[in-house]
């Protein structure tokens, strides 16, 4: 594929993209890629405010570096609009109408389960109700939509229902998740951890059934991310995020030289993908609509599968390397899910993304190893936070 051409050798025409939730982790990387490597224009929309901490949930502003006046290179191609889509502020509809493509990244998804448990209703509103007007507006105005869902929609794997000592539990055919074949198995209503997955699943079903049927012709692509990791995915409470927030990864404890907390033994298995690999997949979707429309894509790295315990141990090792310090002697400490998340927590024990469809449609494969993605991410975390966290510890010791 030559530069400036799509996968079928056709020249790529510059388009305008309305990106909702552009100021978050994924949006910031996607904006950066689009500005640096493509001719496209982005109408970036988020609830960011000037004080760095946004009005909503303490989100940090992650695209400020792209919006500063000195970044003249792409002047005019990146416009920021501060809009909360929750507020009945219909300006977002005007932006969708102006654009060729809408990418919906807005969601209450940080931090992981703790927030979902305590704020179930907000989670359902954010991941379903707030998405409905976006889907409707794209459909009515014949605008293409790339919607970000989640790997959580798969819920529990079939394997997890087998007895704990059943050897078949480890059989990968019970835990490989296929977009067009795997069932979505969610726990009981009382297990409110599944509200997020359920809300996102309903949004997917709405896109598929109500708007993408034969009589409507919404051009859509649904993305199911599997644990994307990279710089800017996190914040440190009280340093660059709200002081009552809980960050997504545990770099905070590593920087403080404290052991990482392992929920229920850290036996769950997960795959992790580097943000740059994942953003490459999204760019292929943006620039190859005919190949991406009408598909749901898993975007994850099946080769980077570890237990959460193995991940924590590797993080401690990598962090010692990038910080030039000693590895913590006991890098993990066991805690129960009830202690951390309260009653009603449940987790899927394993889930590997099948990437056959995205590979067939877009020729995409992730390449970054787990060690390399941790090294790059933790180097960023160390450079960004270590000094502030140490100062915080000095203040604590004075008290
Ligand atoms: P993020 O929290 O960093 O970004 C979401 C952005 O949406 C934030 O900047 C937030 O301010 C904005 N937003 C939320 N509500 C809004 C509203 N009402 N109006 C305007 N903006 C609003 O999350 P992310 O990691 O960038 O993820 C983006 C999407 O991908 C989310 O839908 C998330 O559920 C999904 N996802 C991500 C991962 C991952 O590994 N990062 C995994 C599964 C699913």
Tab-separated table of C-alpha atoms and ligand atoms in Angstrom:
chain	number	residue	atom	x	y	z
A	1	UNK	CA	0.000	0.000	0.000
A	2	UNK	CA	1.635	3.270	-1.106
A	3	UNK	CA	1.381	6.352	1.126
A	4	UNK	CA	-1.813	8.268	0.368
A	5	UNK	CA	-3.560	5.171	-1.029
A	6	UNK	CA	-6.132	2.884	0.559
A	7	UNK	CA	-5.758	-0.911	0.716
A	8	UNK	CA	-7.211	-1.198	-2.791
A	9	UNK	CA	-4.765	1.269	-4.304
A	10	UNK	CA	-7.206	4.198	-4.537
A	11	UNK	CA	-6.101	7.708	-3.509
A	12	UNK	CA	-7.327	8.663	-0.026
A	13	UNK	CA	-9.388	11.868	-0.087
A	14	UNK	CA	-9.104	14.216	2.931
A	15	UNK	CA	-12.218	13.940	5.099
A	16	UNK	CA	-13.667	15.718	8.143
A	17	UNK	CA	-14.075	13.617	11.286
A	18	UNK	CA	-16.307	14.527	14.234
A	19	UNK	CA	-14.577	12.861	17.204
A	20	UNK	CA	-16.704	12.694	20.355
A	21	UNK	CA	-14.615	12.081	23.499
A	22	UNK	CA	-11.473	13.235	21.684
A	23	UNK	CA	-9.816	14.482	24.879
A	24	UNK	CA	-9.440	11.037	26.440
A	25	UNK	CA	-6.718	8.401	26.194
A	26	UNK	CA	-7.664	6.870	22.829
A	27	UNK	CA	-8.891	10.165	21.336
A	28	UNK	CA	-5.615	11.907	22.111
A	29	UNK	CA	-3.576	9.227	20.334
A	30	UNK	CA	-5.967	9.139	17.402
A	31	UNK	CA	-5.885	12.945	17.029
A	32	UNK	CA	-2.085	12.873	17.155
A	33	UNK	CA	-1.915	10.202	14.429
A	34	UNK	CA	-4.446	11.993	12.220
A	35	UNK	CA	-2.641	15.331	12.556
A	36	UNK	CA	0.871	13.989	12.006
A	37	UNK	CA	0.252	11.398	9.315
A	38	UNK	CA	-2.902	12.264	7.358
A	39	UNK	CA	-4.564	15.251	5.644
A	40	UNK	CA	-7.860	14.790	7.524
A	41	UNK	CA	-9.613	17.452	9.619
A	42	UNK	CA	-10.841	16.675	13.140
A	43	UNK	CA	-13.705	18.398	14.933
A	44	UNK	CA	-12.693	17.304	18.431
A	45	UNK	CA	-15.401	17.323	21.074
A	46	UNK	CA	-15.021	16.753	24.808
A	47	UNK	CA	-15.894	18.172	28.205
A	48	UNK	CA	-12.338	19.487	28.790
A	49	UNK	CA	-11.821	22.765	30.615
A	50	UNK	CA	-8.959	25.228	30.880
A	51	UNK	CA	-7.939	24.155	34.364
A	52	UNK	CA	-6.802	20.822	33.005
A	53	UNK	CA	-9.287	18.939	35.145
A	54	UNK	CA	-12.579	18.688	33.330
A	55	UNK	CA	-15.972	19.152	34.842
A	56	UNK	CA	-16.713	15.487	34.362
A	57	UNK	CA	-15.039	12.929	36.597
A	58	UNK	CA	-11.652	14.608	36.700
A	59	UNK	CA	-10.594	13.687	33.173
A	60	UNK	CA	-7.276	15.166	32.319
A	61	UNK	CA	-6.857	17.148	29.143
A	62	UNK	CA	-4.759	14.951	26.940
A	63	UNK	CA	-4.860	16.853	23.652
A	64	UNK	CA	-3.724	20.208	24.936
A	65	UNK	CA	-0.295	19.667	23.354
A	66	UNK	CA	-1.978	19.384	19.946
A	67	UNK	CA	-4.083	22.508	20.428
A	68	UNK	CA	-1.408	24.959	21.576
A	69	UNK	CA	-0.957	27.880	19.183
A	70	UNK	CA	2.644	26.880	18.408
A	71	UNK	CA	1.542	23.659	16.723
A	72	UNK	CA	1.061	25.488	13.431
A	73	UNK	CA	1.789	22.443	11.300
A	74	UNK	CA	-1.852	21.332	11.356
A	75	UNK	CA	-3.406	24.696	12.160
A	76	UNK	CA	-7.065	24.669	11.175
A	77	UNK	CA	-7.218	20.885	10.845
A	78	UNK	CA	-7.855	20.336	14.559
A	79	UNK	CA	-10.698	22.296	16.115
A	80	UNK	CA	-11.736	21.795	19.713
A	81	UNK	CA	-15.375	22.086	20.819
A	82	UNK	CA	-16.178	21.943	24.501
A	83	UNK	CA	-19.515	20.207	24.584
A	84	UNK	CA	-21.087	17.858	27.075
A	85	UNK	CA	-23.328	15.602	25.003
A	86	UNK	CA	-25.302	14.808	28.163
A	87	UNK	CA	-26.630	18.324	28.585
A	88	UNK	CA	-29.081	18.213	25.708
A	89	UNK	CA	-26.586	20.502	23.946
A	90	UNK	CA	-27.513	19.850	20.340
A	91	UNK	CA	-24.386	21.551	18.948
A	92	UNK	CA	-22.877	18.096	18.554
A	93	UNK	CA	-25.514	17.368	15.901
A	94	UNK	CA	-24.274	20.324	13.831
A	95	UNK	CA	-20.745	18.919	14.036
A	96	UNK	CA	-21.920	15.479	12.954
A	97	UNK	CA	-23.699	17.076	9.978
A	98	UNK	CA	-20.545	18.975	8.997
A	99	UNK	CA	-18.397	15.835	9.114
A	100	UNK	CA	-18.074	12.838	6.794
A	101	UNK	CA	-17.456	10.443	9.665
A	102	UNK	CA	-18.268	10.429	13.388
A	103	UNK	CA	-16.123	8.509	15.878
A	104	UNK	CA	-17.802	8.015	19.240
A	105	UNK	CA	-15.370	7.521	22.124
A	106	UNK	CA	-17.385	9.207	24.849
A	107	UNK	CA	-18.121	7.015	27.819
A	108	UNK	CA	-17.877	6.763	31.546
A	109	UNK	CA	-15.312	4.012	31.612
A	110	UNK	CA	-12.536	5.212	33.928
A	111	UNK	CA	-11.721	3.767	36.262
A	112	UNK	CA	-12.637	0.156	35.717
A	113	UNK	CA	-15.016	-1.791	37.910
A	114	UNK	CA	-14.937	0.340	41.073
A	115	UNK	CA	-16.785	3.131	39.357
A	116	UNK	CA	-19.121	0.795	37.590
A	117	UNK	CA	-20.172	-0.669	40.900
A	118	UNK	CA	-20.816	2.594	42.660
A	119	UNK	CA	-22.263	4.480	39.722
A	120	UNK	CA	-24.286	1.935	37.858
A	121	UNK	CA	-26.966	4.317	36.689
A	122	UNK	CA	-24.475	6.864	35.303
A	123	UNK	CA	-22.683	4.055	33.515
A	124	UNK	CA	-25.876	2.939	31.783
A	125	UNK	CA	-26.741	6.530	30.828
A	126	UNK	CA	-23.276	7.227	29.490
A	127	UNK	CA	-22.791	4.012	27.567
A	128	UNK	CA	-26.296	3.621	26.202
A	129	UNK	CA	-28.646	6.611	26.588
A	130	UNK	CA	-26.020	9.202	25.568
A	131	UNK	CA	-25.049	7.130	22.541
A	132	UNK	CA	-28.608	6.928	21.185
A	133	UNK	CA	-28.820	10.544	19.834
A	134	UNK	CA	-25.413	10.119	18.189
A	135	UNK	CA	-26.469	6.940	16.417
A	136	UNK	CA	-29.797	8.520	15.464
A	137	UNK	CA	-28.174	11.693	14.109
A	138	UNK	CA	-25.672	9.709	12.019
A	139	UNK	CA	-28.440	7.520	10.674
A	140	UNK	CA	-30.811	10.370	9.796
A	141	UNK	CA	-28.071	12.375	8.120
A	142	UNK	CA	-26.490	9.399	6.338
A	143	UNK	CA	-23.177	9.893	8.109
A	144	UNK	CA	-20.723	7.087	8.712
A	145	UNK	CA	-20.178	6.053	12.353
A	146	UNK	CA	-17.284	4.280	14.084
A	147	UNK	CA	-18.530	3.427	17.570
A	148	UNK	CA	-16.251	2.343	20.410
A	149	UNK	CA	-17.757	-0.485	22.403
A	150	UNK	CA	-15.770	-2.823	24.675
A	151	UNK	CA	-14.471	-6.376	24.931
A	152	UNK	CA	-16.572	-6.537	28.119
A	153	UNK	CA	-19.662	-7.180	25.959
A	154	UNK	CA	-18.579	-10.818	25.714
A	155	UNK	CA	-18.977	-11.074	29.502
A	156	UNK	CA	-18.015	-14.403	30.994
A	157	UNK	CA	-16.529	-17.063	28.733
A	158	UNK	CA	-18.144	-20.471	28.391
A	159	UNK	CA	-14.966	-21.925	29.961
A	160	UNK	CA	-15.520	-19.991	33.168
A	161	UNK	CA	-18.716	-21.968	33.845
A	162	UNK	CA	-16.832	-25.274	33.895
A	163	UNK	CA	-15.772	-26.641	37.308
A	164	UNK	CA	-12.533	-25.052	38.577
A	165	UNK	CA	-10.548	-28.301	38.223
A	166	UNK	CA	-11.910	-29.188	34.777
A	167	UNK	CA	-8.951	-29.357	32.339
A	168	UNK	CA	-11.233	-28.082	29.575
A	169	UNK	CA	-11.326	-24.743	31.409
A	170	UNK	CA	-7.915	-24.006	29.934
A	171	UNK	CA	-8.927	-25.149	26.451
A	172	UNK	CA	-8.596	-22.051	24.301
A	173	UNK	CA	-11.602	-22.984	22.176
A	174	UNK	CA	-13.693	-22.044	25.231
A	175	UNK	CA	-12.097	-18.644	25.658
A	176	UNK	CA	-11.304	-17.316	22.175
A	177	UNK	CA	-13.815	-14.554	21.493
A	178	UNK	CA	-15.174	-14.235	17.949
A	179	UNK	CA	-17.174	-11.191	16.935
A	180	UNK	CA	-19.760	-13.068	14.855
A	181	UNK	CA	-20.047	-16.280	16.859
A	182	UNK	CA	-19.300	-15.922	20.580
A	183	UNK	CA	-22.275	-15.467	22.889
A	184	UNK	CA	-22.382	-12.471	25.218
A	185	UNK	CA	-22.800	-14.005	28.688
A	186	UNK	CA	-23.482	-11.520	31.462
A	187	UNK	CA	-23.959	-12.239	35.165
A	188	UNK	CA	-27.110	-11.655	37.173
A	189	UNK	CA	-28.626	-8.179	37.633
A	190	UNK	CA	-27.347	-8.057	41.223
A	191	UNK	CA	-23.807	-8.290	39.868
A	192	UNK	CA	-23.814	-4.657	38.845
A	193	UNK	CA	-20.351	-4.921	37.371
A	194	UNK	CA	-22.067	-6.127	34.193
A	195	UNK	CA	-24.096	-2.930	33.743
A	196	UNK	CA	-21.307	-1.385	31.649
A	197	UNK	CA	-21.087	-4.433	29.383
A	198	UNK	CA	-24.865	-4.618	29.129
A	199	UNK	CA	-25.230	-0.927	28.211
A	200	UNK	CA	-22.538	-1.187	25.537
A	201	UNK	CA	-24.108	-4.391	24.232
A	202	UNK	CA	-27.457	-2.654	23.895
A	203	UNK	CA	-25.816	0.205	21.972
A	204	UNK	CA	-24.232	-2.332	19.629
A	205	UNK	CA	-27.592	-4.039	19.140
A	206	UNK	CA	-29.258	-0.691	18.467
A	207	UNK	CA	-26.689	0.194	15.827
A	208	UNK	CA	-27.001	-3.222	14.248
A	209	UNK	CA	-30.759	-3.721	14.370
A	210	UNK	CA	-32.515	-0.379	14.317
A	211	UNK	CA	-30.186	1.551	12.082
A	212	UNK	CA	-28.188	-0.875	10.034
A	213	UNK	CA	-31.048	-2.969	8.717
A	214	UNK	CA	-31.920	-3.073	5.022
A	215	UNK	CA	-34.350	-0.140	5.102
A	216	UNK	CA	-31.941	2.139	6.933
A	217	UNK	CA	-28.445	2.356	5.655
A	218	UNK	CA	-26.230	3.488	8.461
A	219	UNK	CA	-22.635	2.868	7.530
A	220	UNK	CA	-21.167	1.666	10.800
A	221	UNK	CA	-18.139	-0.014	12.296
A	222	UNK	CA	-18.047	-1.193	15.910
A	223	UNK	CA	-14.711	-1.468	17.724
A	224	UNK	CA	-14.261	-3.778	20.721
A	225	UNK	CA	-11.009	-2.764	22.440
A	226	UNK	CA	-9.156	-5.364	24.529
A	227	UNK	CA	-7.057	-3.521	27.166
A	228	UNK	CA	-5.224	-0.832	25.231
A	229	UNK	CA	-2.117	0.335	27.052
A	230	UNK	CA	0.095	3.356	26.510
A	231	UNK	CA	1.116	6.829	27.617
A	232	UNK	CA	-1.714	9.086	28.837
A	233	UNK	CA	-3.990	6.144	29.731
A	234	UNK	CA	-3.784	7.074	33.368
A	235	UNK	CA	-3.840	9.858	35.863
A	236	UNK	CA	-2.584	10.170	39.396
A	237	UNK	CA	-5.263	11.236	41.874
A	238	UNK	CA	-4.630	14.744	43.150
A	239	UNK	CA	-1.714	15.278	40.748
A	240	UNK	CA	-3.318	15.391	37.322
A	241	UNK	CA	-6.710	13.924	38.057
A	242	UNK	CA	-9.497	14.249	40.549
A	243	UNK	CA	-8.370	13.354	44.070
A	244	UNK	CA	-11.178	10.850	44.542
A	245	UNK	CA	-10.596	9.117	41.200
A	246	UNK	CA	-9.018	5.690	40.846
A	247	UNK	CA	-6.454	5.331	38.065
A	248	UNK	CA	-6.708	2.535	35.533
A	249	UNK	CA	-3.283	0.965	36.024
A	250	UNK	CA	-1.277	0.733	39.158
A	251	UNK	CA	1.811	2.746	38.277
A	252	UNK	CA	1.022	4.925	41.263
A	253	UNK	CA	1.914	2.128	43.672
A	254	UNK	CA	5.052	1.247	41.748
A	255	UNK	CA	6.236	4.846	41.878
A	256	UNK	CA	5.563	4.893	45.624
A	257	UNK	CA	7.479	1.598	45.918
A	258	UNK	CA	4.388	-0.074	47.316
A	259	UNK	CA	3.223	-3.567	46.310
A	260	UNK	CA	0.541	-3.872	43.628
A	261	UNK	CA	-2.841	-5.045	44.911
A	262	UNK	CA	-3.967	-8.323	43.340
A	263	UNK	CA	-7.698	-8.879	43.393
A	264	UNK	CA	-8.736	-12.470	44.197
A	265	UNK	CA	-5.251	-13.885	43.598
A	266	UNK	CA	-4.721	-12.214	40.206
A	267	UNK	CA	-5.607	-15.453	38.449
A	268	UNK	CA	-7.754	-13.843	35.719
A	269	UNK	CA	-6.087	-13.845	32.329
A	270	UNK	CA	-6.006	-10.828	30.036
A	271	UNK	CA	-4.425	-9.746	26.749
A	272	UNK	CA	-2.843	-6.319	26.387
A	273	UNK	CA	-2.170	-4.286	23.259
A	274	UNK	CA	0.004	-1.249	22.702
A	275	UNK	CA	-1.911	1.899	21.818
A	276	UNK	CA	0.147	2.516	18.635
A	277	UNK	CA	-0.788	-0.911	17.236
A	278	UNK	CA	-4.452	-0.288	18.058
A	279	UNK	CA	-4.489	3.218	16.541
A	280	UNK	CA	-3.026	1.777	13.327
A	281	UNK	CA	-6.119	-0.483	13.159
A	282	UNK	CA	-8.463	2.499	13.597
A	283	UNK	CA	-6.701	4.447	10.861
A	284	UNK	CA	-7.187	1.489	8.505
A	285	UNK	CA	-10.911	1.528	9.375
A	286	UNK	CA	-11.137	5.277	8.746
A	287	UNK	CA	-9.400	5.129	5.381
A	288	UNK	CA	-10.964	1.890	4.087
A	289	UNK	CA	-14.708	2.390	4.637
A	290	UNK	CA	-15.813	-0.227	2.154
A	291	UNK	CA	-13.783	-2.873	3.970
A	292	UNK	CA	-14.721	-1.701	7.482
A	293	UNK	CA	-18.428	-0.842	7.152
A	294	UNK	CA	-20.901	-3.303	8.609
A	295	UNK	CA	-18.264	-5.015	10.757
A	296	UNK	CA	-17.577	-5.451	14.440
A	297	UNK	CA	-13.831	-5.707	15.063
A	298	UNK	CA	-11.969	-7.056	18.079
A	299	UNK	CA	-8.877	-4.890	18.510
A	300	UNK	CA	-6.489	-6.701	20.826
A	301	UNK	CA	-3.246	-8.663	20.835
A	302	UNK	CA	-3.850	-12.414	21.331
A	303	UNK	CA	-0.103	-12.988	21.705
A	304	UNK	CA	0.185	-10.834	24.838
A	305	UNK	CA	-1.842	-13.010	27.198
A	306	UNK	CA	-0.893	-13.186	30.889
A	307	UNK	CA	-2.505	-13.631	34.287
A	308	UNK	CA	-2.961	-10.397	36.189
A	309	UNK	CA	-0.349	-11.723	38.667
A	310	UNK	CA	2.189	-12.223	35.855
A	311	UNK	CA	1.404	-8.746	34.574
A	312	UNK	CA	1.998	-7.210	38.009
A	313	UNK	CA	5.314	-9.037	38.389
A	314	UNK	CA	6.440	-7.963	34.946
A	315	UNK	CA	5.386	-4.366	35.663
A	316	UNK	CA	7.513	-4.331	38.817
A	317	UNK	CA	10.506	-5.677	36.864
A	318	UNK	CA	10.074	-3.229	33.987
A	319	UNK	CA	9.528	-0.310	36.359
A	320	UNK	CA	12.775	-1.107	38.192
A	321	UNK	CA	14.552	-1.020	34.815
A	322	UNK	CA	13.065	2.266	33.596
A	323	UNK	CA	13.386	4.064	36.940
A	324	UNK	CA	16.926	2.803	37.603
A	325	UNK	CA	15.790	1.612	41.061
A	326	UNK	CA	15.702	-1.752	42.798
A	327	UNK	CA	12.834	-4.146	42.064
A	328	UNK	CA	10.428	-4.336	45.035
A	329	UNK	CA	11.087	-7.540	46.998
A	330	UNK	CA	7.392	-8.480	47.306
A	331	UNK	CA	5.789	-6.741	44.315
A	332	UNK	CA	2.232	-7.906	44.987
A	333	UNK	CA	-0.216	-8.171	47.868
A	334	UNK	CA	-3.468	-10.161	47.747
A	335	UNK	CA	-6.781	-8.433	48.409
A	336	UNK	CA	-10.348	-9.663	48.022
A	337	UNK	CA	-12.655	-8.192	45.394
A	338	UNK	CA	-15.181	-7.476	48.156
A	339	UNK	CA	-12.610	-5.330	49.966
A	340	UNK	CA	-11.817	-3.304	46.835
A	341	UNK	CA	-15.088	-3.219	44.934
A	342	UNK	CA	-17.695	-4.197	47.503
A	343	UNK	CA	-20.457	-6.750	46.999
A	344	UNK	CA	-21.541	-7.638	43.507
A	345	UNK	CA	-18.165	-7.797	41.814
A	346	UNK	CA	-17.605	-10.493	39.240
A	347	UNK	CA	-14.974	-10.794	36.566
A	348	UNK	CA	-14.422	-12.842	33.425
A	349	UNK	CA	-11.501	-15.161	34.045
A	350	UNK	CA	-10.113	-15.306	30.515
A	351	UNK	CA	-10.829	-13.929	27.081
A	352	UNK	CA	-8.613	-13.931	24.012
A	353	UNK	CA	-9.552	-11.779	21.005
A	354	UNK	CA	-9.913	-13.620	17.745
A	355	UNK	CA	-8.493	-11.277	15.105
A	356	UNK	CA	-9.395	-13.245	11.980
A	357	UNK	CA	-12.010	-10.747	10.755
A	358	UNK	CA	-9.900	-7.613	11.134
A	359	UNK	CA	-6.944	-9.386	9.586
A	360	UNK	CA	-9.051	-10.526	6.616
A	361	UNK	CA	-10.739	-7.136	6.082
A	362	UNK	CA	-7.863	-4.769	6.826
A	363	UNK	CA	-4.717	-6.918	6.821
A	364	UNK	CA	-3.998	-5.741	10.377
A	365	UNK	CA	-1.871	-7.515	12.973
A	366	UNK	CA	-0.489	-6.107	16.229
A	367	UNK	CA	3.280	-6.367	16.679
A	368	UNK	CA	4.360	-4.882	20.049
A	369	UNK	CA	5.304	-7.385	22.775
A	370	UNK	CA	4.039	-7.088	26.337
A	371	UNK	CA	7.494	-6.237	27.665
A	372	UNK	CA	7.969	-3.472	25.065
A	373	UNK	CA	4.566	-1.908	25.641
A	374	UNK	CA	5.123	-1.878	29.398
A	375	UNK	CA	8.582	-0.396	28.963
A	376	UNK	CA	7.294	2.445	26.819
A	377	UNK	CA	4.243	3.113	29.029
A	378	UNK	CA	6.070	2.934	32.361
A	379	UNK	CA	8.900	5.137	31.056
A	380	UNK	CA	6.255	7.757	30.309
A	381	UNK	CA	4.611	7.268	33.709
A	382	UNK	CA	7.944	7.551	35.497
A	383	UNK	CA	8.937	10.735	33.628
A	384	UNK	CA	5.535	12.308	34.128
A	385	UNK	CA	4.739	11.392	37.716
A	386	UNK	CA	7.736	10.216	39.760
A	387	UNK	CA	8.797	13.627	41.005
A	388	UNK	CA	5.273	14.743	41.954
A	389	UNK	CA	4.568	11.461	43.726
A	390	UNK	CA	7.845	11.676	45.676
A	391	UNK	CA	7.010	15.234	46.764
A	392	UNK	CA	3.602	14.002	47.858
A	393	UNK	CA	5.295	11.292	49.969
A	394	UNK	CA	7.667	13.857	51.559
A	395	UNK	CA	4.623	15.956	52.556
A	396	UNK	CA	2.876	12.864	53.970
A	397	UNK	CA	5.947	11.989	56.058
A	398	UNK	CA	6.042	15.514	57.506
A	399	UNK	CA	2.491	15.122	58.870
B	1	LIG	P1	-11.320	7.956	28.279
B	1	LIG	O1	-12.123	7.955	29.518
B	1	LIG	O2	-9.877	8.268	28.385
B	1	LIG	O3	-11.972	8.928	27.205
B	1	LIG	C1	-13.362	9.122	27.100
B	1	LIG	C2	-13.559	10.598	26.814
B	1	LIG	O4	-14.956	10.815	26.636
B	1	LIG	C3	-13.104	11.486	27.988
B	1	LIG	O5	-12.183	12.465	27.556
B	1	LIG	C4	-14.394	12.124	28.498
B	1	LIG	O6	-14.225	13.438	28.989
B	1	LIG	C5	-15.262	12.071	27.239
B	1	LIG	N1	-16.668	12.106	27.606
B	1	LIG	C6	-17.319	11.311	28.500
B	1	LIG	N2	-18.591	11.705	28.623
B	1	LIG	C7	-18.749	12.771	27.794
B	1	LIG	C8	-19.838	13.626	27.503
B	1	LIG	N3	-21.016	13.474	28.112
B	1	LIG	N4	-19.670	14.615	26.599
B	1	LIG	C9	-18.468	14.800	25.984
B	1	LIG	N5	-17.390	14.031	26.228
B	1	LIG	C10	-17.535	13.026	27.137
B	1	LIG	O7	-11.528	6.504	27.612
B	1	LIG	P2	-10.688	5.814	26.453
B	1	LIG	O8	-9.762	4.815	27.044
B	1	LIG	O9	-10.162	6.832	25.507
B	1	LIG	O10	-11.840	4.961	25.766
B	1	LIG	C11	-12.665	5.458	24.732
B	1	LIG	C12	-13.775	4.460	24.435
B	1	LIG	O11	-13.251	3.138	24.244
B	1	LIG	C13	-14.782	4.344	25.565
B	1	LIG	O12	-16.045	4.172	24.998
B	1	LIG	C14	-14.395	3.078	26.283
B	1	LIG	O13	-15.495	2.455	26.925
B	1	LIG	C15	-13.876	2.225	25.139
B	1	LIG	N6	-12.934	1.225	25.663
B	1	LIG	C16	-11.631	1.525	25.914
B	1	LIG	C17	-10.777	0.532	26.407
B	1	LIG	C18	-9.321	0.802	26.653
B	1	LIG	O14	-8.558	-0.178	26.754
B	1	LIG	N7	-8.892	2.052	26.752
B	1	LIG	C19	-11.261	-0.750	26.655
B	1	LIG	C20	-12.603	-1.011	26.408
B	1	LIG	C21	-13.431	-0.025	25.894
